[in-house]
mmCIF file with all atom_site columns, C-alpha atoms in Angstrom:
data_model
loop_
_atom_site.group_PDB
_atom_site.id
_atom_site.type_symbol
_atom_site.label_atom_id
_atom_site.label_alt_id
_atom_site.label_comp_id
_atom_site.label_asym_id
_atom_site.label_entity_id
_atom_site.label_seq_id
_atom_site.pdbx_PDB_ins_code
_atom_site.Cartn_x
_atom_site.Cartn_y
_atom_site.Cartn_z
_atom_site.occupancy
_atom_site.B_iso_or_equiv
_atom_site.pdbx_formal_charge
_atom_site.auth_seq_id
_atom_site.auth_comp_id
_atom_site.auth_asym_id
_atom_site.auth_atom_id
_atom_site.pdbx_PDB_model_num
ATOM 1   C CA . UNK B 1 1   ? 0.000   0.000  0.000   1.00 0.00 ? 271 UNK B CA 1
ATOM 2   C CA . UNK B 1 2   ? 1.796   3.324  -1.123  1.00 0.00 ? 272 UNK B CA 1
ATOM 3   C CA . UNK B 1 3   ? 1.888   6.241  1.616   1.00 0.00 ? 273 UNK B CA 1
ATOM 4   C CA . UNK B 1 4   ? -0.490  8.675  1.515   1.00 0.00 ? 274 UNK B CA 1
ATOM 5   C CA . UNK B 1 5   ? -1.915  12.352 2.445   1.00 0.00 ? 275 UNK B CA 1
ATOM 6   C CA . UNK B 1 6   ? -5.488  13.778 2.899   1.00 0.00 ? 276 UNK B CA 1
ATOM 7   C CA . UNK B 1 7   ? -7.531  15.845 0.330   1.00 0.00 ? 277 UNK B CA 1
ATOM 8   C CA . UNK B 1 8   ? -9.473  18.811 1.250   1.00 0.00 ? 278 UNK B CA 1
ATOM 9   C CA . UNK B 1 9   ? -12.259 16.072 0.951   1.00 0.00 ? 279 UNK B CA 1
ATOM 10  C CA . UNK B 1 10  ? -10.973 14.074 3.366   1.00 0.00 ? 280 UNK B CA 1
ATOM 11  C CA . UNK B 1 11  ? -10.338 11.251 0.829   1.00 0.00 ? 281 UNK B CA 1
ATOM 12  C CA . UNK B 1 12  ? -6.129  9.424  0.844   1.00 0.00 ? 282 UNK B CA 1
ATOM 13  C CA . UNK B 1 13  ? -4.370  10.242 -1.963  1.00 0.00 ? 283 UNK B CA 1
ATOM 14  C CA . UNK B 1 14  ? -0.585  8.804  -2.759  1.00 0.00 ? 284 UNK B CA 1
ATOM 15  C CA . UNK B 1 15  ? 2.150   10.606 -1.767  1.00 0.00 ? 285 UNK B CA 1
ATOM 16  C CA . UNK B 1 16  ? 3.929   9.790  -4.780  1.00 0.00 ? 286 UNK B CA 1
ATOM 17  C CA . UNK B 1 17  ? 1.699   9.946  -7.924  1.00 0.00 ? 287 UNK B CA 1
ATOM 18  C CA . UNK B 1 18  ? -0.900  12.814 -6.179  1.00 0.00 ? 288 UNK B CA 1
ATOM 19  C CA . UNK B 1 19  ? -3.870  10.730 -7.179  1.00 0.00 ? 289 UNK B CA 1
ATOM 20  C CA . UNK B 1 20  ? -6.831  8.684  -4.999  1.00 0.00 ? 290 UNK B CA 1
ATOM 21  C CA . UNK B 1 21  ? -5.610  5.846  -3.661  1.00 0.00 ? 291 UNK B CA 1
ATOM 22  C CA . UNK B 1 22  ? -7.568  3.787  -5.478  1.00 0.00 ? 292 UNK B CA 1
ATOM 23  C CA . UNK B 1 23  ? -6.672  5.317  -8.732  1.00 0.00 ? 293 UNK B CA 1
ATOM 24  C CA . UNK B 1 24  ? -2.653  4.950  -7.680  1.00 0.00 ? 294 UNK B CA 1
ATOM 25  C CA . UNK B 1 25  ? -0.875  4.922  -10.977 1.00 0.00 ? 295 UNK B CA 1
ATOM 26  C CA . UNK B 1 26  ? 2.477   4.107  -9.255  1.00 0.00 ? 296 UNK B CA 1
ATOM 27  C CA . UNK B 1 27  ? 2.910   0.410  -10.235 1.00 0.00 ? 297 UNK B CA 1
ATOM 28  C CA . UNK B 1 28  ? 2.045   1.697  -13.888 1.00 0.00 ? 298 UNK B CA 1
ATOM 29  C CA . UNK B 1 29  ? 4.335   3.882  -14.699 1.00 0.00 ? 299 UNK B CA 1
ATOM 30  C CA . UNK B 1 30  ? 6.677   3.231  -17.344 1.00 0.00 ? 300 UNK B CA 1
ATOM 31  C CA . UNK B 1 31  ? 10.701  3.979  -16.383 1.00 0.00 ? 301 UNK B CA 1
ATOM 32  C CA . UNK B 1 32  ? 13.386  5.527  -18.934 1.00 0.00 ? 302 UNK B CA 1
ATOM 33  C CA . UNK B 1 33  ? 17.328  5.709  -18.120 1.00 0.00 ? 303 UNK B CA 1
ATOM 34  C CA . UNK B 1 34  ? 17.439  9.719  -19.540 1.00 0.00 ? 304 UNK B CA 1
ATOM 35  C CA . UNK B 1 35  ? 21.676  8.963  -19.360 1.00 0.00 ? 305 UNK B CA 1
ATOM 36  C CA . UNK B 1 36  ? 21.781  12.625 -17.760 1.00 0.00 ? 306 UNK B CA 1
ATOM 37  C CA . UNK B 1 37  ? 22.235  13.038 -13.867 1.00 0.00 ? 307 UNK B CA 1
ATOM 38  C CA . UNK B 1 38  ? 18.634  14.457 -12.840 1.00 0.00 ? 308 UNK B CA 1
ATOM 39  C CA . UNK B 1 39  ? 17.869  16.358 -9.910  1.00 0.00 ? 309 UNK B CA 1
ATOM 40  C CA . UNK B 1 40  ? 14.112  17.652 -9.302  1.00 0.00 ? 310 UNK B CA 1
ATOM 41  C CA . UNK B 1 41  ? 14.103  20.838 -6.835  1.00 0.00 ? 311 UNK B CA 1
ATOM 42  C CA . UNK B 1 42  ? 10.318  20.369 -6.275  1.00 0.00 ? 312 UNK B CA 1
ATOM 43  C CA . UNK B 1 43  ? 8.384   23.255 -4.092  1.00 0.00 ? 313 UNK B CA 1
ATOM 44  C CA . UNK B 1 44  ? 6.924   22.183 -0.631  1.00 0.00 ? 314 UNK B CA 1
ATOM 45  C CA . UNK B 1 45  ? 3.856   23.498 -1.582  1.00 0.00 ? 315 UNK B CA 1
ATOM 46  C CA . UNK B 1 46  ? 3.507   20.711 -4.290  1.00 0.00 ? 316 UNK B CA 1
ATOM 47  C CA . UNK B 1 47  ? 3.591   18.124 -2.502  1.00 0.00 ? 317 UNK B CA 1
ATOM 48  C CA . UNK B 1 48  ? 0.133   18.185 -1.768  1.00 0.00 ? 318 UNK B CA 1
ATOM 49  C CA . UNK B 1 49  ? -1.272  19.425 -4.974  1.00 0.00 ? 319 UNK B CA 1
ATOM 50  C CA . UNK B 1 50  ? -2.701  16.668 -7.319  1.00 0.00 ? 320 UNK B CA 1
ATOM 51  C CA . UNK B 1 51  ? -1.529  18.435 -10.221 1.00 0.00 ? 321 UNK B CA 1
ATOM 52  C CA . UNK B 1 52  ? 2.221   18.255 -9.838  1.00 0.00 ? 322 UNK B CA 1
ATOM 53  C CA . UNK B 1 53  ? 3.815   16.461 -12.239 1.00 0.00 ? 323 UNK B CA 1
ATOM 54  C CA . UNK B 1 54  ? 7.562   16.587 -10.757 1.00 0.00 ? 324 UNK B CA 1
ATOM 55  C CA . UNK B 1 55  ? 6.714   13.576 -8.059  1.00 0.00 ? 325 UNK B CA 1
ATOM 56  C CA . UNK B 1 56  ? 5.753   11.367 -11.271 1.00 0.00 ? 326 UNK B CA 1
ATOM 57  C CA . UNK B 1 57  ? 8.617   12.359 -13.210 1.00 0.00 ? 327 UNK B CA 1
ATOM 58  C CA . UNK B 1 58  ? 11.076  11.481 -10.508 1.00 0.00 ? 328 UNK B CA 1
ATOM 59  C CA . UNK B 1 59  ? 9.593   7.999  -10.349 1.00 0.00 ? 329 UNK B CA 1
ATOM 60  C CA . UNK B 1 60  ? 9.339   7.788  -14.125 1.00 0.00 ? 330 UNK B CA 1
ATOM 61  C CA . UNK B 1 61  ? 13.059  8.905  -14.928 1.00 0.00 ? 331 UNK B CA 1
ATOM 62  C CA . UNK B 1 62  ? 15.488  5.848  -13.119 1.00 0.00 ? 332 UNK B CA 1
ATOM 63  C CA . UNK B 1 63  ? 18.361  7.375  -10.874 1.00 0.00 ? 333 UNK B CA 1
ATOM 64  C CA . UNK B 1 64  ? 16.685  10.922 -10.614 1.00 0.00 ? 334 UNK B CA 1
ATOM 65  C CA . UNK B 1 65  ? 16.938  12.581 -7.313  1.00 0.00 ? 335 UNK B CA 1
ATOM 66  C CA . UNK B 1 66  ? 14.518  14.731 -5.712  1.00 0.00 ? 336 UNK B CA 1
ATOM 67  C CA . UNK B 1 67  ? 15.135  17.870 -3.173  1.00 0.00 ? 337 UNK B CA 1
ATOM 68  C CA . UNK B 1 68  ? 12.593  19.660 -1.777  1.00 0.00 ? 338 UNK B CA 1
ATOM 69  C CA . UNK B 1 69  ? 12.977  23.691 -0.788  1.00 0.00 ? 339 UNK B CA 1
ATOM 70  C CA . UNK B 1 70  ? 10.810  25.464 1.499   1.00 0.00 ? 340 UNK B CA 1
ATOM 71  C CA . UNK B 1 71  ? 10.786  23.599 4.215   1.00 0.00 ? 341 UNK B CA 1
ATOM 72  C CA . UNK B 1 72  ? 10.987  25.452 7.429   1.00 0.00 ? 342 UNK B CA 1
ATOM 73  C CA . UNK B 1 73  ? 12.255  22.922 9.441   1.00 0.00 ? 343 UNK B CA 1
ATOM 74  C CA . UNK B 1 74  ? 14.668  21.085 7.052   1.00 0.00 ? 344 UNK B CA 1
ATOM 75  C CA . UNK B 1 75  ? 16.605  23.135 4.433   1.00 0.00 ? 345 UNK B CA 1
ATOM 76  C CA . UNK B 1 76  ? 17.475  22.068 1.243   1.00 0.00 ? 346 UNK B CA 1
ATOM 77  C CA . UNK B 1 77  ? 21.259  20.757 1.101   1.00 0.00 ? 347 UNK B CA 1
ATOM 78  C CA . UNK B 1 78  ? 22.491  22.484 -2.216  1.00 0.00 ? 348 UNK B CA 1
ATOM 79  C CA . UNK B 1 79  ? 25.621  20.457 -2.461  1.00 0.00 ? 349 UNK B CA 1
ATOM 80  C CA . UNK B 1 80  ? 24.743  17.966 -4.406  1.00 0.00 ? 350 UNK B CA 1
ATOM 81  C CA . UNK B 1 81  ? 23.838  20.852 -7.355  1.00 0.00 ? 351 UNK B CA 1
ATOM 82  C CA . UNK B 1 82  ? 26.979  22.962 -7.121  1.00 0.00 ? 352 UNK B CA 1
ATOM 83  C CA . UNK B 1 83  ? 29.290  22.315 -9.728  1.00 0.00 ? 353 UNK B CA 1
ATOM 84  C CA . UNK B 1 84  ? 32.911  20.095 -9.626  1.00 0.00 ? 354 UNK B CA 1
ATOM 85  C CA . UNK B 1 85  ? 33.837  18.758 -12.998 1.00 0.00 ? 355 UNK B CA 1
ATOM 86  C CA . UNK B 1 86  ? 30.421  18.428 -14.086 1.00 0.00 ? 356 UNK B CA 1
ATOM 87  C CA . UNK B 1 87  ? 28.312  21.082 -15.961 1.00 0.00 ? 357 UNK B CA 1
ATOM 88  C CA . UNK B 1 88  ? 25.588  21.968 -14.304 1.00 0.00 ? 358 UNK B CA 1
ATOM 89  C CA . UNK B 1 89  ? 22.610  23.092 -15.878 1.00 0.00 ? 359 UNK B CA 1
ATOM 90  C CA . UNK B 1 90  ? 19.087  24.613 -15.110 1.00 0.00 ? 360 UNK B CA 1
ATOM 91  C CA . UNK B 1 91  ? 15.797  23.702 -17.214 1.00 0.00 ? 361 UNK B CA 1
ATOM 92  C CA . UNK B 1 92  ? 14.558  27.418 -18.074 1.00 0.00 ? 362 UNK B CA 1
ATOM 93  C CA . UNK B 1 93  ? 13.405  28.703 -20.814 1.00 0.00 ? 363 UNK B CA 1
ATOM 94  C CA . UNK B 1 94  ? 15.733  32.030 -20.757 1.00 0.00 ? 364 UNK B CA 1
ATOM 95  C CA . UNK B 1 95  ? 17.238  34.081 -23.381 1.00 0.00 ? 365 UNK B CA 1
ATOM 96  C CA . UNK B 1 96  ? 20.739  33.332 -22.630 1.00 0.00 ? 366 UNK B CA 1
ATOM 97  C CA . UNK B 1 97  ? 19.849  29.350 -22.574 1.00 0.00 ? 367 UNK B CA 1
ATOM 98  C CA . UNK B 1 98  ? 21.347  26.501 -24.609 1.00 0.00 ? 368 UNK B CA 1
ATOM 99  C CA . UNK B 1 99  ? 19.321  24.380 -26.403 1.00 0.00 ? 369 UNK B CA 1
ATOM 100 C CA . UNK B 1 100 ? 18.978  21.083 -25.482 1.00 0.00 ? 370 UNK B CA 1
ATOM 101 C CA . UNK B 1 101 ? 20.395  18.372 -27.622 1.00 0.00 ? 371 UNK B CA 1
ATOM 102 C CA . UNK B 1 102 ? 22.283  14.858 -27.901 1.00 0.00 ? 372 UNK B CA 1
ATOM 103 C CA . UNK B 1 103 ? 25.187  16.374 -27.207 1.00 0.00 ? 373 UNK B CA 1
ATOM 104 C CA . UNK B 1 104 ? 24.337  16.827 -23.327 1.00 0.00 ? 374 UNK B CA 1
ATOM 105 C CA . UNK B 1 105 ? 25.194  12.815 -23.236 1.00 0.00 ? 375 UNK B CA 1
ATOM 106 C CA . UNK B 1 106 ? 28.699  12.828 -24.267 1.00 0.00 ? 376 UNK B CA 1
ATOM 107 C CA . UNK B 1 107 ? 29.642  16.146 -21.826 1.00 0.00 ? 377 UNK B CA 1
ATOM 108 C CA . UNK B 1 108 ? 28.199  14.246 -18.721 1.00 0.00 ? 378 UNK B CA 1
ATOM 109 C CA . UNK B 1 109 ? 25.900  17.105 -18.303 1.00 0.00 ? 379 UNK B CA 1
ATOM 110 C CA . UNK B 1 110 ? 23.509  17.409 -14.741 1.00 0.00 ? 380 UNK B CA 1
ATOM 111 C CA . UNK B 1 111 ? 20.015  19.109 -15.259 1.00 0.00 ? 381 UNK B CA 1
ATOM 112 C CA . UNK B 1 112 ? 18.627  20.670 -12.330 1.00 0.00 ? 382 UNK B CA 1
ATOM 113 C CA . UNK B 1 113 ? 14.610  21.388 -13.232 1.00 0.00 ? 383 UNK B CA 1
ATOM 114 C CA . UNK B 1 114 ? 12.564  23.436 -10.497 1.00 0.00 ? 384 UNK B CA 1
ATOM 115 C CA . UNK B 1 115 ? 9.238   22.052 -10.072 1.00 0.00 ? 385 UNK B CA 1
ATOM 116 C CA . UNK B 1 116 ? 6.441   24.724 -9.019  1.00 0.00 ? 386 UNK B CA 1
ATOM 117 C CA . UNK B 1 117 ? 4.458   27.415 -10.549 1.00 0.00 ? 387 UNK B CA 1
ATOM 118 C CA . UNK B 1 118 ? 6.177   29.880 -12.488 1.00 0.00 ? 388 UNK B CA 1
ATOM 119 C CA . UNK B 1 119 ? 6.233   31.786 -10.256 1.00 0.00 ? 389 UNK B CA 1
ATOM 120 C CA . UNK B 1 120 ? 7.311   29.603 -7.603  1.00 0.00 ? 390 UNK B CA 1
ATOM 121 C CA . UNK B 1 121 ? 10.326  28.634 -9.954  1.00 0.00 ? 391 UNK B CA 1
ATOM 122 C CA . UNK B 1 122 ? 11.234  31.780 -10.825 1.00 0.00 ? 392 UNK B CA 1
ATOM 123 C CA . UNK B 1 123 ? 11.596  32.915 -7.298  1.00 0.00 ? 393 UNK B CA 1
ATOM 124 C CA . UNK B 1 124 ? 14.073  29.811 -6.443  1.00 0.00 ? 394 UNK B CA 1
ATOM 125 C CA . UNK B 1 125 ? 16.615  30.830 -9.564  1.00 0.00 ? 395 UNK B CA 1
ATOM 126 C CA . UNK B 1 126 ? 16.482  34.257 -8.080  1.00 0.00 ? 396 UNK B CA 1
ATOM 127 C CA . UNK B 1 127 ? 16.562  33.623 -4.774  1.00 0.00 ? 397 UNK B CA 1
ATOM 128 C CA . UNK B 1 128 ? 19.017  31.034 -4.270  1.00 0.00 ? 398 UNK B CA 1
ATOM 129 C CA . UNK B 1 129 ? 22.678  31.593 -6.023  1.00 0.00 ? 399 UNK B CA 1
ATOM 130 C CA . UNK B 1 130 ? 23.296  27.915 -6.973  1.00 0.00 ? 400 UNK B CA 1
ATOM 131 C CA . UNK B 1 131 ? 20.017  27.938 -9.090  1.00 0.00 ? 401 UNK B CA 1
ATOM 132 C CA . UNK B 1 132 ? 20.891  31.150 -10.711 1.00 0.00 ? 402 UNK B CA 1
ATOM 133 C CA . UNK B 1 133 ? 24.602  30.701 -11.719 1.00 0.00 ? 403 UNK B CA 1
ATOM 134 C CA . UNK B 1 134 ? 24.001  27.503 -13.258 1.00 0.00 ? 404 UNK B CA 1
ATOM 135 C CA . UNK B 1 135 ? 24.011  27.868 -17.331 1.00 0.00 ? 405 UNK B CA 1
ATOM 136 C CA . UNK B 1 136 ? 19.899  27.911 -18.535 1.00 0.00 ? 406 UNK B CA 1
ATOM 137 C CA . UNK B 1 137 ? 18.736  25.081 -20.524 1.00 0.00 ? 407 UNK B CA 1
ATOM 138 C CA . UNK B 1 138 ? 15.764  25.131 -23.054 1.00 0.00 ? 408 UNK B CA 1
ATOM 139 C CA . UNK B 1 139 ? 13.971  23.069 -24.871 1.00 0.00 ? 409 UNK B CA 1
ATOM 140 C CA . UNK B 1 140 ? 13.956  22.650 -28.536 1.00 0.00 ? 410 UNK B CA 1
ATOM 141 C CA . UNK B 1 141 ? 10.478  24.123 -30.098 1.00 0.00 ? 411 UNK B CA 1
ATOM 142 C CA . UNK B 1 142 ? 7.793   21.847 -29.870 1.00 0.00 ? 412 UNK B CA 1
ATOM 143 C CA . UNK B 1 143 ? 3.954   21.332 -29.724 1.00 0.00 ? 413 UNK B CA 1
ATOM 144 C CA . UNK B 1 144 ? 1.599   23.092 -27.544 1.00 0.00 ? 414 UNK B CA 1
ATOM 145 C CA . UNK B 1 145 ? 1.295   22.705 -23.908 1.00 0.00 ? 415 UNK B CA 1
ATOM 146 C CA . UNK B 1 146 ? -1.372  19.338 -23.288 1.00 0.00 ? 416 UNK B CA 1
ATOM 147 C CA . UNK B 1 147 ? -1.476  19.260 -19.591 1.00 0.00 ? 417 UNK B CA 1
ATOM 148 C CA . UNK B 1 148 ? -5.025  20.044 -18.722 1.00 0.00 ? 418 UNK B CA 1
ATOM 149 C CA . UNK B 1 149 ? -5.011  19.475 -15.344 1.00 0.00 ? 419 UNK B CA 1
ATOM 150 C CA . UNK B 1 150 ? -3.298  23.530 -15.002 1.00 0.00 ? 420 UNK B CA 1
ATOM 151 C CA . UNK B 1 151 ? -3.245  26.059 -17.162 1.00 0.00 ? 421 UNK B CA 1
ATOM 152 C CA . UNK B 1 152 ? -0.119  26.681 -18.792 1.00 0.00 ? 422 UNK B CA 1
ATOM 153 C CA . UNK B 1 153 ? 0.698   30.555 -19.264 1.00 0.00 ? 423 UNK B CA 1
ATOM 154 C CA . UNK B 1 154 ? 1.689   29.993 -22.428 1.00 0.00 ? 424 UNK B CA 1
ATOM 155 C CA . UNK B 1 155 ? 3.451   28.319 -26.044 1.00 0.00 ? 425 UNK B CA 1
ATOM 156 C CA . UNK B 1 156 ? 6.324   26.371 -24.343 1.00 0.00 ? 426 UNK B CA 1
ATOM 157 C CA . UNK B 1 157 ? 5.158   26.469 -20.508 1.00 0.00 ? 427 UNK B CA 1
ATOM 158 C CA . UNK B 1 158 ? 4.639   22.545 -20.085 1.00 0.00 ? 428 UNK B CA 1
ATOM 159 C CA . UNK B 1 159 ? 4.448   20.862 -16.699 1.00 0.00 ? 429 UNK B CA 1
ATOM 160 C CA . UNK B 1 160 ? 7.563   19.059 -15.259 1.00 0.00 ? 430 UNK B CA 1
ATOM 161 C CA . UNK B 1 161 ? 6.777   15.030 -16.885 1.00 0.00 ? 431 UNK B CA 1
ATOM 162 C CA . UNK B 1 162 ? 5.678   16.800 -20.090 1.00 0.00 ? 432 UNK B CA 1
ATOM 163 C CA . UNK B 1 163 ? 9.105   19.153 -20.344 1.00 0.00 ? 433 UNK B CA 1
ATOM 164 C CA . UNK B 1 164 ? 11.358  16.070 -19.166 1.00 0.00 ? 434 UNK B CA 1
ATOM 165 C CA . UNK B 1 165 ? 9.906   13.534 -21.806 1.00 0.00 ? 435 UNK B CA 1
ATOM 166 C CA . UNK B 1 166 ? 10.339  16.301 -24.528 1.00 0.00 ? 436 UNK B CA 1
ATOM 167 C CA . UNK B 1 167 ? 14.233  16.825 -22.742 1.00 0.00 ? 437 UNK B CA 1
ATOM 168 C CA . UNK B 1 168 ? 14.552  13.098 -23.606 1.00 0.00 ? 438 UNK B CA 1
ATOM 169 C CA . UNK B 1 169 ? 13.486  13.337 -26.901 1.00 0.00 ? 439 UNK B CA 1
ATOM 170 C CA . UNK B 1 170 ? 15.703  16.086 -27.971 1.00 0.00 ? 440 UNK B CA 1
ATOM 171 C CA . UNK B 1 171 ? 18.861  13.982 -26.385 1.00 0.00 ? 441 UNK B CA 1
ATOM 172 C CA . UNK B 1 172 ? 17.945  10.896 -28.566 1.00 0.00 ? 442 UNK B CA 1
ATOM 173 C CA . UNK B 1 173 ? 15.637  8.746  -26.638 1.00 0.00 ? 443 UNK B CA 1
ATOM 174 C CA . UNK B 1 174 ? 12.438  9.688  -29.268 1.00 0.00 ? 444 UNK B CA 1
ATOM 175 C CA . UNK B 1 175 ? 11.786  6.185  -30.231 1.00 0.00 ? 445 UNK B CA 1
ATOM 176 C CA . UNK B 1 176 ? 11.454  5.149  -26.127 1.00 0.00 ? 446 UNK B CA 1
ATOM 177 C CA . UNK B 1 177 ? 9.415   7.827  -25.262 1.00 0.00 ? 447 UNK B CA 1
ATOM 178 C CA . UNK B 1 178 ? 5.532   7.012  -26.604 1.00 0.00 ? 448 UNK B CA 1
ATOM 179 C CA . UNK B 1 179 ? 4.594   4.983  -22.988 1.00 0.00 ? 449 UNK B CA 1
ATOM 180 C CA . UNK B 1 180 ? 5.755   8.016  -20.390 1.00 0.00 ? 450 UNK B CA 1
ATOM 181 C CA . UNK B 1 181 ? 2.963   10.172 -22.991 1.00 0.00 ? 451 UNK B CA 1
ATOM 182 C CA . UNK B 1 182 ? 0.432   7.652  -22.485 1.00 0.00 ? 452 UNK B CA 1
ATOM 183 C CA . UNK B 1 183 ? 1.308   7.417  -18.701 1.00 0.00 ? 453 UNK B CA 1
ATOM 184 C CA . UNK B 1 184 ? 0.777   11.204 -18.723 1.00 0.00 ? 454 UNK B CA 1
ATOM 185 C CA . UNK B 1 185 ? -2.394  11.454 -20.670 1.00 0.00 ? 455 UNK B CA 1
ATOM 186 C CA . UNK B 1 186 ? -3.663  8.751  -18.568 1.00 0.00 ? 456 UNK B CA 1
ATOM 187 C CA . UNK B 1 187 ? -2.740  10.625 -14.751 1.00 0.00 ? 457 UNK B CA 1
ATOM 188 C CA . UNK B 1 188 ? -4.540  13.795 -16.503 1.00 0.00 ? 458 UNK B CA 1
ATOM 189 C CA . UNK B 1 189 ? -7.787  11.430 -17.239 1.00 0.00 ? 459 UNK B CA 1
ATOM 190 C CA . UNK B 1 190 ? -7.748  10.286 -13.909 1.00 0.00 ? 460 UNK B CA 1
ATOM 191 C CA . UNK B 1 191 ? -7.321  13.105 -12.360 1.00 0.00 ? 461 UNK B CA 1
ATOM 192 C CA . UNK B 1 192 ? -9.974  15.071 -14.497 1.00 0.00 ? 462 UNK B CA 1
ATOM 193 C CA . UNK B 1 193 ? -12.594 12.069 -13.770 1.00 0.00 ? 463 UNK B CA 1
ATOM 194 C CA . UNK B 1 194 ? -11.666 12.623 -9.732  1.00 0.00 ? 464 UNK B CA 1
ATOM 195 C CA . UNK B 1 195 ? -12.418 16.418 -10.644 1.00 0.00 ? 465 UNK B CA 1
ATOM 196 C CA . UNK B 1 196 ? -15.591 15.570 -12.404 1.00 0.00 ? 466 UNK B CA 1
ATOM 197 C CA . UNK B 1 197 ? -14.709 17.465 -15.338 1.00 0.00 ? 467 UNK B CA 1
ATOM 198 C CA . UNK B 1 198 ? -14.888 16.509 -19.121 1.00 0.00 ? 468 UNK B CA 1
ATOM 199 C CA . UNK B 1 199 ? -11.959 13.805 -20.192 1.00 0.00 ? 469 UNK B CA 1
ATOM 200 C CA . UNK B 1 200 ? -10.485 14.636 -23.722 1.00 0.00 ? 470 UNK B CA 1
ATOM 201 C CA . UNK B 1 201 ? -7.980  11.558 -23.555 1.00 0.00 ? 471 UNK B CA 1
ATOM 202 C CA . UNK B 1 202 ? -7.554  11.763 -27.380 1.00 0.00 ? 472 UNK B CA 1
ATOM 203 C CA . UNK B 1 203 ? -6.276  15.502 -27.228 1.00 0.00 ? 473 UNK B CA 1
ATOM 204 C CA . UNK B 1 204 ? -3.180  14.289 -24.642 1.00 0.00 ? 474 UNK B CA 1
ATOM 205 C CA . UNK B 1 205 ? -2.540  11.270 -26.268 1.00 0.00 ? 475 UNK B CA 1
ATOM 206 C CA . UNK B 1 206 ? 0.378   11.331 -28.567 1.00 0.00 ? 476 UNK B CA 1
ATOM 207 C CA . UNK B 1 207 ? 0.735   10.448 -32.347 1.00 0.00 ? 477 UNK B CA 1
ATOM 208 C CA . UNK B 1 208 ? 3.092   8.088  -34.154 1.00 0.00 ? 478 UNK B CA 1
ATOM 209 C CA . UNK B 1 209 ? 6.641   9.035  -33.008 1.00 0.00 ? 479 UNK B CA 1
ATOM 210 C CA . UNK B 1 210 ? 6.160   10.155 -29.220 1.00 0.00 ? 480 UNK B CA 1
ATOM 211 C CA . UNK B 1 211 ? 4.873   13.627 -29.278 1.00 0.00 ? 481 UNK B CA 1
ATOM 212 C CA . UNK B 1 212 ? 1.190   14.298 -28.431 1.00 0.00 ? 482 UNK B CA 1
ATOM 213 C CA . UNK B 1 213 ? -1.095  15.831 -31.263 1.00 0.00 ? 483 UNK B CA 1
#
């Protein structure tokens, strides 16, 4: 029985996956070796929200390592994210950023990706000096936002599992990355039916070749 947390309703929900207990997704999930060292800074605050995205991605993506910040009574320990011999880089779609690419394998690169609103996000890289002298990383262009479960503010704005499977597309892992869309179209139907709002599982799920439609 996966750990679990209380809804406003009252109801259990997993810790890991954010949904109803009895609509765990956890032993579903698909996994995918990215070949990059992860690391998930993921706001306290989402812990208990049902539409994070970061907690599935950190099961999803094997060896990835999650930190939470904003904890009170237990900082975050930043040294695992400052940089030795490794570069370092943040996922943030910036002016100054990189674009992501195969080439990220063969340098041994480390993504750091804040998980949070965007505003929540964009407070850490300001806020905290590791964050914001680490080199921004951005996606390649791709197709519009599908996570219905919160509103994206805009064209390129995805939610953490949607931005990592398109990071693992653009380093060469396209042809392994068609189950982690289902697996995310599927959470968002879930998690709409638990809502009681309309399920459009043929607008998340993906076409031929990995991306969603």
């Amino acid at each position: 029985m996966p750990s679990s947390y209380s809804l406003p309703s009252g109801r259990p929900a997993c810790t890991a996956c954010g949904l109803r207990l009895a609509d765990c997704i956890c032993a579903e999930l698909p996994r995918l070796e990215l070949g990059l060292e992860l690391h998930l800074v993921v706001h306290v605050g989402e812990l208990v929200r049902q539409s994070n995205t970061g907690r599935i991605a950190h099961r999803v993506f094997t060896g990835s390592n999650l930190h939470v910040i904003g904890r009170a009574d237990q900082p975050i320990d930043w040294e695992p994210l400052r940089a030795d011999d490794r570069p370092f880089h943040v996922l943030w779609p910036s002016p100054r950023a990189r674009t992501a690419g195969p080439e990220l394998l063969a340098e041994g690169a480390a993504v750091v990706v804040p998980d949070g609103s965007w505003r929540q996000t964009r407070r850490m890289l300001v806020r905290n000096p590791v964050l914001h002298d680490m080199r921004p990383l951005a996606l390649p262009p791709g197709p519009a936002p599908r996570w219905a479960a919160r509103r994206s503010p805009g064209a390129g704005r995805y939610c953490t599992l949607e931005a990592l499977i398109l990071l693992a597309e653009a380093v060469g892992h396209a042809g392994a990355t068609a189950p982690l869309w289902d697996a995310l179209a599927e959470v968002e139907c879930r998690l709409m039916r638990q809502r009681g709002k309309p399920v459009n599982a043929a607008a998340s799920r993906p076409r031929r070749g990995g991306r969603p439609g």
